[in-house]
Amino acid sequence: MFLLAIDTTTPVCSVALGDEDKLWGEYTLNLKNTHSQKLMPLLVSLFQETRIDKDMLQGIAVTTGPGSFTGIRIGMATAMGLAQGWGKPLVSVMTLDALAEVGAYYPILICPLLDARKGQVYTALYRGEKGRARMLEPASACFADDLLVHLESYKEKILFPGDPLERTREKFKASLGEKYLEFPLLLLSNRASLVLKKGIQNWKELGPESPYALRPYYLRLPEAERRFKEQKKGE
Amino acid sequence: MLSKTVILGLETSCDDTAAAVVANGRNILSNVVSSQDSLHHRFGGVVPEVASRRHLEIINPLIDEAMSKAGISLQEIDGIAVSYGPGLVGSLLVGVSIAKALSYALDIPLIPVNHLEGHIYANFLTGSIITFPLVCLVVSGGHTSLLYVEGHGKIEVLGKTRDDAAGEVFDKIARALDLGFPGGPVIERHAQQGDSSVLSFPRALMGEDGKMDFSFSGVKTAVLNYIRMEQEKGSRTDIYALSAAFQDAVVEVLVDKSFMAARQKEAKQFLLAGGVAANGELRRRLRVKLEAEGIEVVAPPVELCTDNGAMVAAAGYYYLRRGIRANWDLNAVPSLEVGQ
Ligand SMILES: [Zn+2]
């Protein structure tokens, strides 16, 4: 299953080409906020350098969130445009699912963390089971302190892939002590090869998706809508 | 054989999602617009995040609709033109991202169109013969600019608003009167039934040393204050007279400055563009005043005044003829200026 994978939902801008057996190429930048300028040049040069013909591609895997709202849209709009232009299907990958792939081969708990602003993180909880990250708790946006209290109930070691704020990571490390699984930080950011792996799995289990049916996974309402709803509740 | 250049134009700079197919910069093969008015109505104005979300949801089906209405396939397109500014950054990015991906996938030129210049090109779709040099008024919810156009790509800004855009003020007054969003059409309807001479609001920068800048914050504040005072007094505002007097103040400034600019530049033709160009009173009074001096006034039909993809495709055609193509690192430029 040969796929192009795209991720721009976090500070990372990453593209990859490959199948189950081989990563043919991958470009990853971790520079924040330049996705709209960087993504297409990376993608174009990935095709140039690997000399992979688009006819070899079966489809495009793209992260649909959670993450930066604008980042989600840049990656998705790009994937949807390519899919429409090439007439190829898409497969969506939830950002936290892709991050959980980092620990999928270890019998540990995996708790991806992404900065969700307003003092919150986007998170979910998984357990690594022989190459599968099995979801234990669904994605949510929550305060780091609440999540820490919740993680008390688990006794195993926990891996925290993702790009949370540095002080969030420090807090987790300090409060969890032994349970906090140390791992080189440079292996914890998202990258398109993780999206590729999860994308192949999603495709096989759920089938490909049409560019007209793909939906972003924001996990949060726009601020104005949230306030509007609260106001209505108050009336 | 006559060659035909077919451009797909994409427009997502504010709250309208639009796609159109135009041949040779003049013939509209299709022009589809999905307005988000109903989405933003309850907020009394455009909410950027809501707008961006909606663009992403509907842009692909909209492009398909434009293609099928035009009766051609994506493979028959010669170029993709997209508004990359000015506008709301999140909204612009949806169009820019999808345009880049499509043009790469189809291996055709990507043409970066200045949205304001796009409005001017709506006039090329009217069937009128456009002759340079000319003067153009672009007036909408985002802009109020008087432009001197010597030729394709040769545009000089004669004046622009120093504060609110004219359309923005219509929206704000409509919101204060609880008339809904967008404000332009609803104020115009109310104004038709009102007597504009009952009230008078200030006209800003009138004839001040030949300057052609606009300012609408004065009239906005005056009208809003009037509404508040009436409410405090407990008297019922005559929204018909108020709408008429307010519209009169705005239109008069627009017409006078337009006239001044056209005369100063000795233009033979005057183009009207932008969402507020749909205002019937503005069109009528501009025609009366300018045509009396032998200046021909061209204005697009209403559906080409408001944001649309056809104007972007038309502009894109002329850009392409001048050899303008975007690189893959094209970004949205929310405060893009004319001629930049
Ligand atoms: Zn506009």
XYZ file of C-alpha atoms and ligand atoms in Angstrom:
576
model
C 0.000 0.000 0.000
C 1.864 3.038 -1.286
C 0.808 6.298 0.366
C 1.789 9.929 0.617
C 1.499 11.102 4.229
C 1.051 14.711 5.358
C 1.051 16.276 8.811
C 0.809 19.976 9.631
C -1.387 19.844 12.729
C 1.417 20.553 15.231
C 4.533 22.781 15.083
C 5.928 20.058 12.806
C 5.512 20.219 9.032
C 6.157 16.771 7.595
C 5.623 14.733 4.426
C 6.514 11.111 3.698
C 6.227 8.572 0.906
C 6.256 4.860 1.502
C 4.532 1.562 2.019
C 4.416 -1.134 4.734
C 8.002 -2.174 4.094
C 9.857 0.925 3.151
C 9.975 4.597 3.891
C 11.056 5.970 0.523
C 11.447 9.495 1.722
C 10.485 11.858 4.498
C 10.980 15.581 5.109
C 10.301 17.032 8.512
C 10.662 20.608 9.705
C 9.971 21.660 13.265
C 9.915 25.427 12.932
C 6.327 26.480 13.800
C 3.979 28.611 11.748
C 5.515 28.314 8.324
C 3.384 25.421 7.152
C 1.660 27.232 4.300
C 5.026 28.253 2.845
C 6.911 25.033 3.584
C 4.490 22.203 2.926
C 4.236 22.350 -0.877
C 7.970 22.907 -1.530
C 8.735 19.911 0.724
C 6.140 17.796 -1.032
C 7.286 18.765 -4.519
C 10.908 18.046 -3.738
C 9.990 14.738 -2.071
C 8.460 13.564 -5.356
C 11.397 14.936 -7.325
C 14.082 13.330 -5.193
C 12.424 9.950 -4.798
C 11.369 9.951 -8.466
C 8.172 8.313 -7.413
C 5.465 8.523 -10.006
C 2.084 9.575 -8.690
C 0.595 6.588 -10.514
C 2.308 4.373 -7.950
C 0.386 6.092 -5.183
C -2.767 4.487 -3.890
C -3.783 7.487 -1.878
C -2.954 10.179 0.637
C -2.918 9.916 4.425
C -3.448 13.159 6.321
C -3.812 14.123 9.970
C -7.162 15.753 10.661
C -6.482 16.969 14.200
C -6.567 17.723 16.997
C -3.968 20.466 16.788
C -3.648 23.989 15.464
C -6.903 24.908 13.666
C -5.025 26.624 10.847
C -2.477 23.812 10.667
C -5.256 21.239 10.357
C -6.757 23.166 7.443
C -3.479 23.670 5.572
C -2.702 19.942 5.634
C -6.251 18.881 4.845
C -6.823 21.407 2.063
C -3.555 20.316 0.482
C -4.421 16.634 0.758
C -7.943 17.233 -0.531
C -6.651 19.277 -3.480
C -4.167 16.560 -4.426
C -6.816 13.873 -4.046
C -9.236 15.803 -6.244
C -6.602 16.618 -8.866
C -5.226 13.093 -9.035
C -8.561 11.375 -8.517
C -7.143 9.381 -5.629
C -8.689 8.562 -2.258
C -7.663 9.811 1.151
C -7.357 8.269 4.546
C -7.625 10.349 7.708
C -5.416 9.872 10.733
C -6.107 11.372 14.139
C -2.995 13.277 15.277
C -2.882 11.601 18.702
C -3.234 8.167 17.071
C -0.198 8.894 14.904
C 1.813 10.029 17.940
C 0.853 6.892 19.863
C 2.590 4.824 17.173
C 5.894 5.858 18.787
C 5.223 3.429 21.639
C 3.063 0.832 19.932
C 5.674 -1.928 20.192
C 6.220 -1.590 23.942
C 3.909 -2.894 26.679
C 3.475 0.538 28.198
C 0.923 3.291 28.517
C 1.136 5.978 25.852
C -0.258 9.417 26.537
C 0.315 11.825 23.616
C 0.340 15.481 24.628
C -0.119 18.510 22.400
C -0.299 22.118 23.483
C -3.963 23.149 23.232
C -3.397 26.710 24.554
C -5.405 28.236 27.398
C -3.342 26.063 29.745
C -4.781 22.882 28.270
C -3.447 19.893 26.369
C -4.964 17.673 23.713
C -4.534 14.133 24.890
C -5.737 10.519 24.775
C -4.518 7.327 26.405
C -3.300 4.144 24.730
C -1.604 0.889 25.655
C 1.077 -0.576 23.405
C 0.224 -4.113 22.335
C 2.602 -5.771 19.887
C 2.687 -2.985 17.371
C -0.808 -1.644 18.002
C -1.586 1.322 20.128
C -4.919 0.322 21.630
C -6.977 3.298 22.738
C -8.010 3.239 26.380
C -9.400 6.744 26.623
C -10.615 8.967 23.792
C -9.167 12.286 22.731
C -9.993 15.370 24.765
C -8.766 18.832 25.626
C -8.068 19.081 29.351
C -5.979 20.847 31.973
C -2.621 19.245 32.694
C -3.402 19.061 36.427
C -6.653 17.190 35.867
C -4.894 14.751 33.578
C -2.149 14.197 36.149
C -4.686 13.375 38.862
C -6.357 10.985 36.476
C -3.096 9.231 35.574
C -2.589 8.425 39.298
C -4.922 5.485 38.890
C -2.518 3.779 36.485
C 0.487 1.923 37.838
C 2.490 1.340 34.647
C 5.158 3.477 33.069
C 3.822 6.136 30.735
C 5.344 7.505 27.533
C 4.431 11.056 26.504
C 4.984 11.645 22.801
C 4.031 14.988 21.276
C 4.868 18.677 21.429
C 3.500 20.078 24.681
C 4.977 23.235 26.201
C 8.273 22.590 27.919
C 6.876 23.517 31.307
C 4.040 21.015 30.833
C 6.532 18.252 30.171
C 8.540 19.295 33.207
C 5.463 19.241 35.384
C 4.571 15.723 34.257
C 8.068 14.527 34.875
C 8.163 16.033 38.366
C 4.752 14.782 39.479
C 4.940 11.272 38.030
C 8.492 10.446 39.066
C 9.237 6.782 38.338
C 6.197 6.354 36.137
C 7.401 9.007 33.670
C 9.177 7.137 30.904
C 12.296 8.999 29.807
C 12.692 9.012 26.057
C 14.845 11.162 23.762
C 12.818 14.279 23.031
C 13.808 14.257 19.394
C 11.921 11.003 18.933
C 8.741 12.313 20.504
C 7.556 14.869 17.912
C 5.098 13.944 15.242
C 6.337 13.085 11.768
C 4.734 11.890 8.589
C 6.142 8.353 8.762
C 4.012 7.784 11.865
C 1.018 9.085 9.919
C 1.956 6.751 7.091
C 1.997 3.719 9.352
C -1.300 4.582 11.019
C -2.781 5.549 7.647
C -2.061 2.143 6.151
C -3.698 0.523 9.158
C -6.781 2.757 8.951
C -7.088 2.114 5.234
C -6.965 -1.647 5.721
C -9.447 -1.631 8.574
C -11.839 1.167 7.622
C -11.262 1.650 3.916
C -10.307 4.763 1.952
C -12.241 8.039 2.175
C -13.438 10.536 -0.407
C -12.079 14.111 -0.379
C -15.687 15.252 -0.147
C -16.377 13.324 3.027
C -13.221 14.013 5.010
C -13.911 16.070 8.132
C -11.458 17.885 10.380
C -11.229 16.825 14.002
C -10.993 20.153 15.813
C -12.193 18.838 19.166
C -13.135 22.391 20.081
C -15.741 24.888 18.948
C -14.662 28.269 17.602
C -14.349 30.691 20.516
C -17.253 32.855 19.285
C -19.550 29.846 19.073
C -18.584 28.645 22.530
C -19.367 32.071 23.992
C -22.611 32.245 22.043
C -23.717 28.896 23.474
C -22.794 29.906 27.013
C -24.719 33.134 26.636
C -27.797 31.235 25.461
C -27.504 28.858 28.399
C -27.321 31.845 30.735
C -30.496 33.458 29.343
C -7.242 27.774 -34.814
C -8.371 30.098 -32.081
C -6.861 29.054 -28.811
C -8.928 29.239 -25.682
C -7.444 29.702 -22.229
C -9.637 28.365 -19.453
C -8.959 29.455 -15.885
C -10.427 28.101 -12.673
C -10.788 30.935 -10.159
C -10.955 30.272 -6.421
C -12.050 32.824 -3.846
C -12.099 32.339 -0.057
C -10.819 35.677 1.232
C -13.703 36.410 3.570
C -16.996 34.628 4.146
C -17.979 33.552 0.631
C -16.627 30.329 -0.804
C -16.495 30.637 -4.587
C -15.258 28.808 -7.654
C -15.696 29.737 -11.305
C -14.503 28.759 -14.742
C -13.792 31.581 -17.186
C -12.557 31.381 -20.785
C -10.175 34.033 -22.111
C -10.832 36.321 -19.171
C -14.253 37.280 -20.543
C -16.632 34.374 -20.917
C -18.055 32.900 -17.750
C -18.551 29.153 -18.185
C -19.663 28.755 -14.589
C -19.709 30.816 -11.426
C -20.768 29.253 -8.136
C -20.787 31.034 -4.809
C -21.708 29.630 -1.451
C -22.593 32.467 0.869
C -22.047 32.043 4.580
C -24.363 34.880 5.574
C -26.698 32.598 7.474
C -23.780 31.156 9.473
C -22.559 34.541 10.659
C -25.973 36.161 11.028
C -26.304 35.347 14.737
C -22.882 36.859 15.485
C -23.709 40.117 13.665
C -20.522 39.908 11.630
C -18.046 37.508 10.111
C -16.332 35.242 12.641
C -12.972 34.283 11.090
C -12.715 30.799 12.593
C -16.297 29.954 11.619
C -15.622 31.194 8.082
C -12.405 29.198 7.716
C -14.099 26.010 8.861
C -16.914 26.423 6.404
C -14.534 27.078 3.487
C -12.763 23.776 4.076
C -16.021 21.852 4.298
C -17.421 22.959 0.986
C -14.560 23.955 -1.287
C -14.070 20.569 -2.973
C -17.714 19.932 -3.839
C -17.971 23.560 -4.949
C -15.059 23.144 -7.368
C -16.743 20.030 -8.756
C -19.981 21.936 -9.189
C -18.155 24.708 -11.057
C -16.533 22.121 -13.333
C -19.711 20.261 -14.098
C -21.664 23.478 -14.747
C -18.899 24.559 -17.127
C -19.133 21.179 -18.791
C -15.408 20.483 -18.669
C -13.060 18.355 -16.609
C -10.240 19.497 -14.339
C -7.800 18.125 -16.920
C -8.995 20.715 -19.445
C -8.131 23.688 -17.213
C -5.145 25.828 -18.246
C -4.461 27.503 -14.930
C -5.712 28.053 -11.381
C -6.122 31.577 -10.080
C -6.583 32.182 -6.367
C -7.084 35.234 -4.151
C -4.106 35.294 -1.775
C -4.890 38.657 -0.131
C -6.107 40.939 1.233
C -8.578 39.204 3.530
C -8.842 36.973 6.578
C -5.695 34.898 6.881
C -7.399 31.661 7.924
C -9.922 31.928 5.116
C -7.318 32.830 2.491
C -5.178 29.857 3.517
C -7.888 27.355 2.618
C -8.105 28.657 -0.953
C -4.353 29.103 -1.326
C -3.594 25.596 -0.014
C -6.127 23.880 -2.209
C -5.111 25.918 -5.274
C -1.467 24.978 -4.805
C -2.281 21.290 -4.425
C -4.614 21.282 -7.434
C -2.195 23.092 -9.699
C 0.599 20.707 -8.680
C -1.620 17.673 -9.192
C -2.801 18.924 -12.593
C 0.591 20.339 -13.568
C -0.776 23.742 -14.589
C 0.171 27.314 -13.598
C -0.809 28.690 -10.208
C -1.751 32.359 -10.499
C -1.712 34.572 -7.375
C -4.477 37.174 -7.621
C -4.791 40.308 -5.514
C -8.418 40.179 -4.378
C -8.897 43.934 -4.806
C -7.648 43.782 -8.369
C -9.974 40.834 -8.852
C -12.917 43.134 -8.124
C -11.786 45.473 -10.922
C -11.749 42.557 -13.357
C -15.391 41.775 -12.648
C -15.986 44.593 -15.130
C -14.250 42.623 -17.884
C -17.025 40.075 -17.562
C -19.790 42.563 -18.331
C -19.394 42.544 -22.087
C -18.537 46.259 -22.033
C -15.402 47.342 -23.834
C -12.906 48.388 -21.169
C -10.517 51.127 -22.248
C -7.496 52.235 -20.268
C -6.677 54.548 -18.640
C -9.626 54.537 -16.282
C -10.614 55.168 -12.692
C -12.169 52.500 -10.508
C -13.894 52.610 -7.129
C -13.591 49.365 -5.163
C -16.031 49.571 -2.290
C -16.973 46.668 -0.056
C -17.113 45.434 3.528
C -13.327 45.287 3.576
C -12.224 48.128 1.332
C -12.952 51.562 -0.013
C -10.333 52.528 -2.575
C -10.152 54.816 -5.577
C -7.751 53.451 -8.150
C -6.231 54.854 -11.293
C -5.665 52.031 -13.782
C -3.356 52.813 -16.698
C -3.246 49.258 -17.969
C -3.082 45.660 -16.773
C -0.904 45.657 -13.677
C -0.445 49.411 -13.719
C -2.542 50.555 -10.819
C -2.122 53.623 -8.654
C -4.031 54.132 -5.425
C -5.597 57.598 -5.503
C -7.244 57.310 -2.140
C -8.551 54.847 0.386
C -10.394 54.780 3.639
C -8.479 55.877 6.683
C -10.709 53.916 9.030
C -13.792 51.799 8.347
C -14.678 50.485 4.917
C -18.053 51.714 3.637
C -19.596 48.233 3.717
C -18.379 47.692 7.248
C -20.263 50.783 8.385
C -23.451 49.512 6.715
C -22.995 46.270 8.694
C -22.443 48.073 11.975
C -25.456 50.344 11.578
C -27.622 47.387 10.587
C -26.470 45.534 13.664
C -27.245 48.523 15.914
C -30.736 48.618 14.401
C -31.124 44.853 14.773
C -31.640 44.464 11.043
C -29.257 41.539 10.621
C -26.194 40.813 8.512
C -25.024 41.769 5.909
C -26.147 45.356 6.370
C -25.931 46.750 2.843
C -28.998 45.216 1.191
C -31.257 45.585 4.232
C -30.353 49.255 4.777
C -30.934 49.933 1.106
C -34.402 48.347 1.298
C -35.312 50.430 4.342
C -33.861 53.579 2.776
C -36.201 53.219 -0.187
C -39.139 53.834 2.117
C -37.600 56.675 4.077
C -37.192 60.410 3.662
C -33.492 61.205 3.750
C -34.046 64.919 4.357
C -35.479 64.433 7.833
C -32.046 63.754 9.314
C -28.547 64.740 8.334
C -25.250 63.068 9.147
C -21.718 64.362 8.579
C -19.913 63.905 5.278
C -16.227 63.411 5.948
C -13.282 65.023 4.172
C -15.488 66.671 1.588
C -13.427 68.424 -1.031
C -10.548 68.912 1.377
C -7.578 70.055 -0.768
C -8.232 67.562 -3.527
C -7.447 64.577 -1.310
C -9.241 61.414 -2.192
C -9.025 59.477 1.028
C -12.224 58.451 2.765
C -13.272 58.363 6.368
C -16.473 56.757 7.542
C -15.918 56.604 11.267
C -17.467 60.063 11.685
C -20.769 59.178 10.078
C -20.742 55.817 11.850
C -20.291 57.403 15.280
C -22.914 60.059 14.539
C -25.502 57.467 13.506
C -24.718 55.144 16.414
C -24.945 58.065 18.851
C -28.255 59.102 17.357
C -29.619 55.573 17.763
C -28.445 55.432 21.372
C -29.956 58.822 22.190
C -33.283 57.844 20.698
C -33.235 54.628 22.719
C -32.441 56.520 25.913
C -35.268 58.923 25.236
C -37.481 55.911 24.748
C -38.692 57.180 21.414
C -39.014 54.870 18.471
C -36.362 55.421 15.847
C -37.718 55.942 12.355
C -35.441 53.315 10.835
C -36.603 54.176 7.323
C -35.603 57.836 7.541
C -32.468 56.919 9.441
C -31.443 54.356 6.798
C -32.115 56.859 4.032
C -30.156 59.662 5.677
C -27.246 57.393 6.544
C -27.091 55.889 3.058
C -27.319 59.370 1.591
C -24.293 60.527 3.568
C -22.162 57.561 2.515
C -23.244 57.584 -1.134
C -22.707 61.299 -1.491
C -19.096 61.032 -0.331
C -18.438 58.070 -2.609
C -19.943 59.795 -5.633
C -18.212 63.133 -5.038
C -14.786 61.606 -4.560
C -15.274 59.346 -7.576
C -16.219 62.320 -9.679
C -13.226 64.279 -8.446
C -10.862 61.410 -9.232
C -12.274 60.788 -12.708
C -12.044 64.472 -13.578
C -8.557 64.905 -12.198
C -7.301 61.918 -14.195
C -9.330 62.886 -17.252
C -10.695 59.365 -17.408
C -13.217 58.498 -20.084
C -14.376 55.435 -18.264
C -15.214 54.762 -14.638
C -15.528 51.258 -13.159
C -17.468 50.396 -10.057
C -16.523 47.266 -8.122
C -16.957 45.476 -4.796
C -19.933 44.425 -2.708
C -21.218 47.947 -2.020
C -21.268 48.527 -5.800
C -24.473 46.490 -5.650
C -26.138 49.464 -3.940
C -28.727 50.844 -6.360
C -28.590 54.389 -5.055
C -24.803 54.511 -5.482
C -25.042 53.201 -9.056
C -27.800 55.595 -9.990
C -26.202 58.740 -8.591
C -22.759 57.870 -9.911
C -24.200 57.426 -13.407
C -26.119 60.695 -13.276
C -23.147 62.716 -12.109
C -20.375 61.171 -14.222
C -22.306 60.624 -17.424
C -23.325 64.270 -17.421
C -19.611 64.966 -17.854
C -19.213 62.377 -20.605
C -17.595 59.741 -18.387
C -18.926 56.275 -19.075
C -19.781 54.302 -15.934
C -19.449 50.521 -16.028
C -20.695 48.408 -13.142
C -20.899 44.622 -12.942
C -24.227 42.913 -12.287
C -24.871 42.410 -8.565
C -23.666 38.788 -8.506
C -20.280 39.915 -9.834
C -19.994 42.834 -7.384
C -19.906 40.648 -4.303
C -17.003 38.225 -3.907
C -16.926 35.567 -6.603
C -14.539 33.247 -8.401
C -15.205 34.597 -11.898
C -13.519 37.926 -11.175
C -10.504 36.028 -9.808
C -10.364 33.836 -12.911
C -10.673 36.903 -15.181
C -7.865 38.688 -13.350
C -5.872 35.446 -13.436
C -6.151 35.287 -17.202
C -4.594 38.737 -17.617
C -1.962 38.009 -14.961
C -1.006 34.832 -16.805
C -0.676 36.722 -20.073
C 1.790 38.978 -18.286
C 3.725 35.911 -17.185
C 2.753 36.048 -13.531
C 2.889 32.680 -11.798
C 3.235 31.802 -8.138
C 5.892 29.612 -6.579
C 5.032 26.691 -4.320
C 5.818 28.786 -1.261
C 2.936 31.185 -1.974
C 1.465 32.360 1.313
C -1.710 34.197 2.234
C -1.071 37.936 2.667
C -3.928 39.344 4.772
C -2.947 43.000 4.305
C -1.875 42.835 0.662
C -1.936 46.242 -1.023
C -2.885 47.057 -4.591
C 0.034 46.808 -6.988
C 2.099 44.788 -4.503
Zn -14.107 41.553 -1.892
